[in-house]
């Protein structure tokens, strides 16, 4: 059996955490499980977009008849849209970030 990558382990942990949160909220059913599957597909897309930006940068060369132009990497805008959609999906599922006791090192 192939060894799981760190990315796959993290993906599985996130998916399980989201499913656990749904259960704790009393939100159960195939519809909601399918929405978590959709969220994870967006998560995969987000990671591919980040990898593209890291590999090619925020600007890319575009070859046209007029010559070589520099344009914005489309992955930057797509990443912003994907993140926004992921947040909307979590909101529609009623999933909120976990509240902490505020035990950080911030002094006022």
PDB file of N, CA and C in Angstrom, residues 21-81:
ATOM      1  N   UNK A  21     -17.548  18.133  13.074  1.00  0.00           N
ATOM      2  CA  UNK A  21     -18.240  19.369  13.439  1.00  0.00           C
ATOM      3  C   UNK A  21     -19.707  19.320  13.029  1.00  0.00           C
ATOM      4  N   UNK A  22     -19.980  18.765  11.855  1.00  0.00           N
ATOM      5  CA  UNK A  22     -21.373  18.617  11.435  1.00  0.00           C
ATOM      6  C   UNK A  22     -22.146  17.755  12.419  1.00  0.00           C
ATOM      7  N   UNK A  23     -21.525  16.658  12.834  1.00  0.00           N
ATOM      8  CA  UNK A  23     -22.184  15.750  13.773  1.00  0.00           C
ATOM      9  C   UNK A  23     -22.438  16.440  15.110  1.00  0.00           C
ATOM     10  N   UNK A  24     -21.444  17.186  15.598  1.00  0.00           N
ATOM     11  CA  UNK A  24     -21.613  17.907  16.868  1.00  0.00           C
ATOM     12  C   UNK A  24     -22.730  18.943  16.775  1.00  0.00           C
ATOM     13  N   UNK A  25     -22.896  19.529  15.588  1.00  0.00           N
ATOM     14  CA  UNK A  25     -23.946  20.529  15.385  1.00  0.00           C
ATOM     15  C   UNK A  25     -25.310  19.889  15.135  1.00  0.00           C
ATOM     16  N   UNK A  26     -25.340  18.565  15.004  1.00  0.00           N
ATOM     17  CA  UNK A  26     -26.589  17.874  14.716  1.00  0.00           C
ATOM     18  C   UNK A  26     -26.995  17.978  13.253  1.00  0.00           C
ATOM     19  N   UNK A  27     -26.051  18.312  12.404  1.00  0.00           N
ATOM     20  CA  UNK A  27     -26.307  18.443  10.970  1.00  0.00           C
ATOM     21  C   UNK A  27     -25.829  17.169  10.298  1.00  0.00           C
ATOM     22  N   UNK A  28     -26.763  16.256  10.032  1.00  0.00           N
ATOM     23  CA  UNK A  28     -26.386  14.971   9.452  1.00  0.00           C
ATOM     24  C   UNK A  28     -27.216  14.703   8.203  1.00  0.00           C
ATOM     25  N   UNK A  29     -26.691  13.870   7.341  1.00  0.00           N
ATOM     26  CA  UNK A  29     -27.401  13.487   6.130  1.00  0.00           C
ATOM     27  C   UNK A  29     -26.473  13.490   4.933  1.00  0.00           C
ATOM     28  N   UNK A  30     -26.902  12.784   3.900  1.00  0.00           N
ATOM     29  CA  UNK A  30     -26.091  12.641   2.691  1.00  0.00           C
ATOM     30  C   UNK A  30     -25.843  13.983   2.013  1.00  0.00           C
ATOM     31  N   UNK A  31     -26.823  14.878   2.060  1.00  0.00           N
ATOM     32  CA  UNK A  31     -26.670  16.196   1.439  1.00  0.00           C
ATOM     33  C   UNK A  31     -25.484  16.936   2.041  1.00  0.00           C
ATOM     34  N   UNK A  32     -25.381  16.915   3.367  1.00  0.00           N
ATOM     35  CA  UNK A  32     -24.308  17.639   4.050  1.00  0.00           C
ATOM     36  C   UNK A  32     -22.958  16.957   3.851  1.00  0.00           C
ATOM     37  N   UNK A  33     -22.960  15.642   3.821  1.00  0.00           N
ATOM     38  CA  UNK A  33     -21.724  14.910   3.552  1.00  0.00           C
ATOM     39  C   UNK A  33     -21.225  15.227   2.144  1.00  0.00           C
ATOM     40  N   UNK A  34     -22.154  15.341   1.199  1.00  0.00           N
ATOM     41  CA  UNK A  34     -21.788  15.696  -0.170  1.00  0.00           C
ATOM     42  C   UNK A  34     -21.209  17.112  -0.229  1.00  0.00           C
ATOM     43  N   UNK A  35     -21.744  18.015   0.581  1.00  0.00           N
ATOM     44  CA  UNK A  35     -21.210  19.380   0.618  1.00  0.00           C
ATOM     45  C   UNK A  35     -19.781  19.393   1.162  1.00  0.00           C
ATOM     46  N   UNK A  36     -19.486  18.507   2.109  1.00  0.00           N
ATOM     47  CA  UNK A  36     -18.115  18.394   2.616  1.00  0.00           C
ATOM     48  C   UNK A  36     -17.204  17.873   1.502  1.00  0.00           C
ATOM     49  N   UNK A  37     -17.707  16.931   0.705  1.00  0.00           N
ATOM     50  CA  UNK A  37     -16.936  16.437  -0.441  1.00  0.00           C
ATOM     51  C   UNK A  37     -16.646  17.579  -1.414  1.00  0.00           C
ATOM     52  N   UNK A  38     -17.651  18.415  -1.671  1.00  0.00           N
ATOM     53  CA  UNK A  38     -17.447  19.582  -2.536  1.00  0.00           C
ATOM     54  C   UNK A  38     -16.400  20.519  -1.939  1.00  0.00           C
ATOM     55  N   UNK A  39     -16.470  20.735  -0.631  1.00  0.00           N
ATOM     56  CA  UNK A  39     -15.498  21.603   0.039  1.00  0.00           C
ATOM     57  C   UNK A  39     -14.086  21.055  -0.148  1.00  0.00           C
ATOM     58  N   UNK A  40     -13.932  19.754  -0.008  1.00  0.00           N
ATOM     59  CA  UNK A  40     -12.598  19.162  -0.135  1.00  0.00           C
ATOM     60  C   UNK A  40     -12.084  19.259  -1.576  1.00  0.00           C
ATOM     61  N   UNK A  41     -12.980  19.200  -2.550  1.00  0.00           N
ATOM     62  CA  UNK A  41     -12.557  19.403  -3.944  1.00  0.00           C
ATOM     63  C   UNK A  41     -12.062  20.835  -4.140  1.00  0.00           C
ATOM     64  N   UNK A  42     -12.748  21.788  -3.522  1.00  0.00           N
ATOM     65  CA  UNK A  42     -12.282  23.173  -3.570  1.00  0.00           C
ATOM     66  C   UNK A  42     -10.936  23.312  -2.866  1.00  0.00           C
ATOM     67  N   UNK A  43     -10.754  22.575  -1.772  1.00  0.00           N
ATOM     68  CA  UNK A  43      -9.482  22.596  -1.037  1.00  0.00           C
ATOM     69  C   UNK A  43      -8.353  22.083  -1.932  1.00  0.00           C
ATOM     70  N   UNK A  44      -8.632  21.006  -2.678  1.00  0.00           N
ATOM     71  CA  UNK A  44      -7.640  20.471  -3.624  1.00  0.00           C
ATOM     72  C   UNK A  44      -7.311  21.508  -4.703  1.00  0.00           C
ATOM     73  N   UNK A  45      -8.349  22.149  -5.231  1.00  0.00           N
ATOM     74  CA  UNK A  45      -8.150  23.176  -6.256  1.00  0.00           C
ATOM     75  C   UNK A  45      -7.322  24.325  -5.703  1.00  0.00           C
ATOM     76  N   UNK A  46      -7.636  24.756  -4.491  1.00  0.00           N
ATOM     77  CA  UNK A  46      -6.889  25.842  -3.848  1.00  0.00           C
ATOM     78  C   UNK A  46      -5.409  25.496  -3.768  1.00  0.00           C
ATOM     79  N   UNK A  47      -5.098  24.283  -3.385  1.00  0.00           N
ATOM     80  CA  UNK A  47      -3.698  23.876  -3.260  1.00  0.00           C
ATOM     81  C   UNK A  47      -2.994  23.818  -4.611  1.00  0.00           C
ATOM     82  N   UNK A  48      -3.712  23.403  -5.657  1.00  0.00           N
ATOM     83  CA  UNK A  48      -3.116  23.407  -6.998  1.00  0.00           C
ATOM     84  C   UNK A  48      -2.863  24.834  -7.482  1.00  0.00           C
ATOM     85  N   UNK A  49      -3.774  25.740  -7.169  1.00  0.00           N
ATOM     86  CA  UNK A  49      -3.583  27.143  -7.544  1.00  0.00           C
ATOM     87  C   UNK A  49      -2.377  27.743  -6.822  1.00  0.00           C
ATOM     88  N   UNK A  50      -2.245  27.431  -5.546  1.00  0.00           N
ATOM     89  CA  UNK A  50      -1.093  27.915  -4.778  1.00  0.00           C
ATOM     90  C   UNK A  50       0.201  27.370  -5.371  1.00  0.00           C
ATOM     91  N   UNK A  51       0.199  26.097  -5.728  1.00  0.00           N
ATOM     92  CA  UNK A  51       1.397  25.491  -6.324  1.00  0.00           C
ATOM     93  C   UNK A  51       1.749  26.179  -7.645  1.00  0.00           C
ATOM     94  N   UNK A  52       0.733  26.513  -8.441  1.00  0.00           N
ATOM     95  CA  UNK A  52       0.976  27.201  -9.710  1.00  0.00           C
ATOM     96  C   UNK A  52       1.565  28.588  -9.473  1.00  0.00           C
ATOM     97  N   UNK A  53       1.034  29.308  -8.497  1.00  0.00           N
ATOM     98  CA  UNK A  53       1.550  30.647  -8.193  1.00  0.00           C
ATOM     99  C   UNK A  53       2.985  30.557  -7.693  1.00  0.00           C
ATOM    100  N   UNK A  54       3.264  29.562  -6.860  1.00  0.00           N
ATOM    101  CA  UNK A  54       4.634  29.389  -6.367  1.00  0.00           C
ATOM    102  C   UNK A  54       5.592  29.028  -7.502  1.00  0.00           C
ATOM    103  N   UNK A  55       5.128  28.239  -8.461  1.00  0.00           N
ATOM    104  CA  UNK A  55       5.985  27.799  -9.565  1.00  0.00           C
ATOM    105  C   UNK A  55       6.190  28.896 -10.613  1.00  0.00           C
ATOM    106  N   UNK A  56       5.117  29.591 -10.984  1.00  0.00           N
ATOM    107  CA  UNK A  56       5.208  30.559 -12.076  1.00  0.00           C
ATOM    108  C   UNK A  56       5.249  32.007 -11.618  1.00  0.00           C
ATOM    109  N   UNK A  57       4.873  32.266 -10.363  1.00  0.00           N
ATOM    110  CA  UNK A  57       4.850  33.634  -9.862  1.00  0.00           C
ATOM    111  C   UNK A  57       3.499  34.297 -10.071  1.00  0.00           C
ATOM    112  N   UNK A  58       3.374  35.522  -9.565  1.00  0.00           N
ATOM    113  CA  UNK A  58       2.099  36.235  -9.682  1.00  0.00           C
ATOM    114  C   UNK A  58       1.921  36.864 -11.060  1.00  0.00           C
ATOM    115  N   UNK A  59       3.024  37.003 -11.795  1.00  0.00           N
ATOM    116  CA  UNK A  59       2.933  37.459 -13.181  1.00  0.00           C
ATOM    117  C   UNK A  59       3.580  36.417 -14.083  1.00  0.00           C
ATOM    118  N   UNK A  60       3.062  36.306 -15.305  1.00  0.00           N
ATOM    119  CA  UNK A  60       3.580  35.323 -16.252  1.00  0.00           C
ATOM    120  C   UNK A  60       3.788  35.990 -17.606  1.00  0.00           C
ATOM    121  N   UNK A  61       4.684  35.418 -18.386  1.00  0.00           N
ATOM    122  CA  UNK A  61       4.908  35.908 -19.743  1.00  0.00           C
ATOM    123  C   UNK A  61       3.861  35.307 -20.669  1.00  0.00           C
ATOM    124  N   UNK A  62       3.363  36.135 -21.552  1.00  0.00           N
ATOM    125  CA  UNK A  62       2.376  35.699 -22.527  1.00  0.00           C
ATOM    126  C   UNK A  62       2.903  36.062 -23.912  1.00  0.00           C
ATOM    127  N   UNK A  63       3.014  35.073 -24.782  1.00  0.00           N
ATOM    128  CA  UNK A  63       3.524  35.307 -26.132  1.00  0.00           C
ATOM    129  C   UNK A  63       2.345  35.597 -27.055  1.00  0.00           C
ATOM    130  N   UNK A  64       2.389  36.759 -27.705  1.00  0.00           N
ATOM    131  CA  UNK A  64       1.353  37.152 -28.657  1.00  0.00           C
ATOM    132  C   UNK A  64       2.025  37.532 -29.975  1.00  0.00           C
ATOM    133  N   UNK A  65       1.225  37.894 -30.949  1.00  0.00           N
ATOM    134  CA  UNK A  65       1.787  38.337 -32.227  1.00  0.00           C
ATOM    135  C   UNK A  65       2.604  39.611 -32.057  1.00  0.00           C
ATOM    136  N   UNK A  66       2.253  40.415 -31.057  1.00  0.00           N
ATOM    137  CA  UNK A  66       2.962  41.673 -30.812  1.00  0.00           C
ATOM    138  C   UNK A  66       4.263  41.455 -30.050  1.00  0.00           C
ATOM    139  N   UNK A  67       4.476  40.261 -29.552  1.00  0.00           N
ATOM    140  CA  UNK A  67       5.690  39.969 -28.792  1.00  0.00           C
ATOM    141  C   UNK A  67       5.364  39.334 -27.458  1.00  0.00           C
ATOM    142  N   UNK A  68       6.270  39.499 -26.525  1.00  0.00           N
ATOM    143  CA  UNK A  68       6.094  38.911 -25.194  1.00  0.00           C
ATOM    144  C   UNK A  68       5.531  39.970 -24.257  1.00  0.00           C
ATOM    145  N   UNK A  69       4.427  39.650 -23.636  1.00  0.00           N
ATOM    146  CA  UNK A  69       3.782  40.544 -22.674  1.00  0.00           C
ATOM    147  C   UNK A  69       3.828  39.916 -21.291  1.00  0.00           C
ATOM    148  N   UNK A  70       3.829  40.744 -20.295  1.00  0.00           N
ATOM    149  CA  UNK A  70       3.729  40.281 -18.912  1.00  0.00           C
ATOM    150  C   UNK A  70       2.286  40.504 -18.476  1.00  0.00           C
ATOM    151  N   UNK A  71       1.661  39.457 -17.958  1.00  0.00           N
ATOM    152  CA  UNK A  71       0.290  39.587 -17.468  1.00  0.00           C
ATOM    153  C   UNK A  71       0.168  38.901 -16.119  1.00  0.00           C
ATOM    154  N   UNK A  72      -0.908  39.208 -15.429  1.00  0.00           N
ATOM    155  CA  UNK A  72      -1.146  38.609 -14.126  1.00  0.00           C
ATOM    156  C   UNK A  72      -1.462  37.128 -14.299  1.00  0.00           C
ATOM    157  N   UNK A  73      -0.916  36.318 -13.412  1.00  0.00           N
ATOM    158  CA  UNK A  73      -1.212  34.888 -13.401  1.00  0.00           C
ATOM    159  C   UNK A  73      -2.685  34.718 -13.026  1.00  0.00           C
ATOM    160  N   UNK A  74      -3.465  34.102 -13.893  1.00  0.00           N
ATOM    161  CA  UNK A  74      -4.895  33.909 -13.639  1.00  0.00           C
ATOM    162  C   UNK A  74      -5.158  33.127 -12.359  1.00  0.00           C
ATOM    163  N   UNK A  75      -4.182  32.354 -11.910  1.00  0.00           N
ATOM    164  CA  UNK A  75      -4.356  31.566 -10.692  1.00  0.00           C
ATOM    165  C   UNK A  75      -4.538  32.448  -9.463  1.00  0.00           C
ATOM    166  N   UNK A  76      -4.016  33.678  -9.498  1.00  0.00           N
ATOM    167  CA  UNK A  76      -4.154  34.581  -8.350  1.00  0.00           C
ATOM    168  C   UNK A  76      -5.624  34.924  -8.133  1.00  0.00           C
ATOM    169  N   UNK A  77      -6.300  35.362  -9.181  1.00  0.00           N
ATOM    170  CA  UNK A  77      -7.721  35.681  -9.072  1.00  0.00           C
ATOM    171  C   UNK A  77      -8.563  34.454  -8.778  1.00  0.00           C
ATOM    172  N   UNK A  78      -8.211  33.340  -9.406  1.00  0.00           N
ATOM    173  CA  UNK A  78      -8.947  32.098  -9.164  1.00  0.00           C
ATOM    174  C   UNK A  78      -8.800  31.644  -7.720  1.00  0.00           C
ATOM    175  N   UNK A  79      -7.624  31.868  -7.137  1.00  0.00           N
ATOM    176  CA  UNK A  79      -7.400  31.501  -5.737  1.00  0.00           C
ATOM    177  C   UNK A  79      -8.310  32.311  -4.824  1.00  0.00           C
ATOM    178  N   UNK A  80      -8.413  33.605  -5.077  1.00  0.00           N
ATOM    179  CA  UNK A  80      -9.288  34.451  -4.262  1.00  0.00           C
ATOM    180  C   UNK A  80     -10.747  34.004  -4.369  1.00  0.00           C
ATOM    181  N   UNK A  81     -11.187  33.688  -5.581  1.00  0.00           N
ATOM    182  CA  UNK A  81     -12.567  33.234  -5.784  1.00  0.00           C
ATOM    183  C   UNK A  81     -12.810  31.885  -5.110  1.00  0.00           C
TER     184      UNK A  81
END
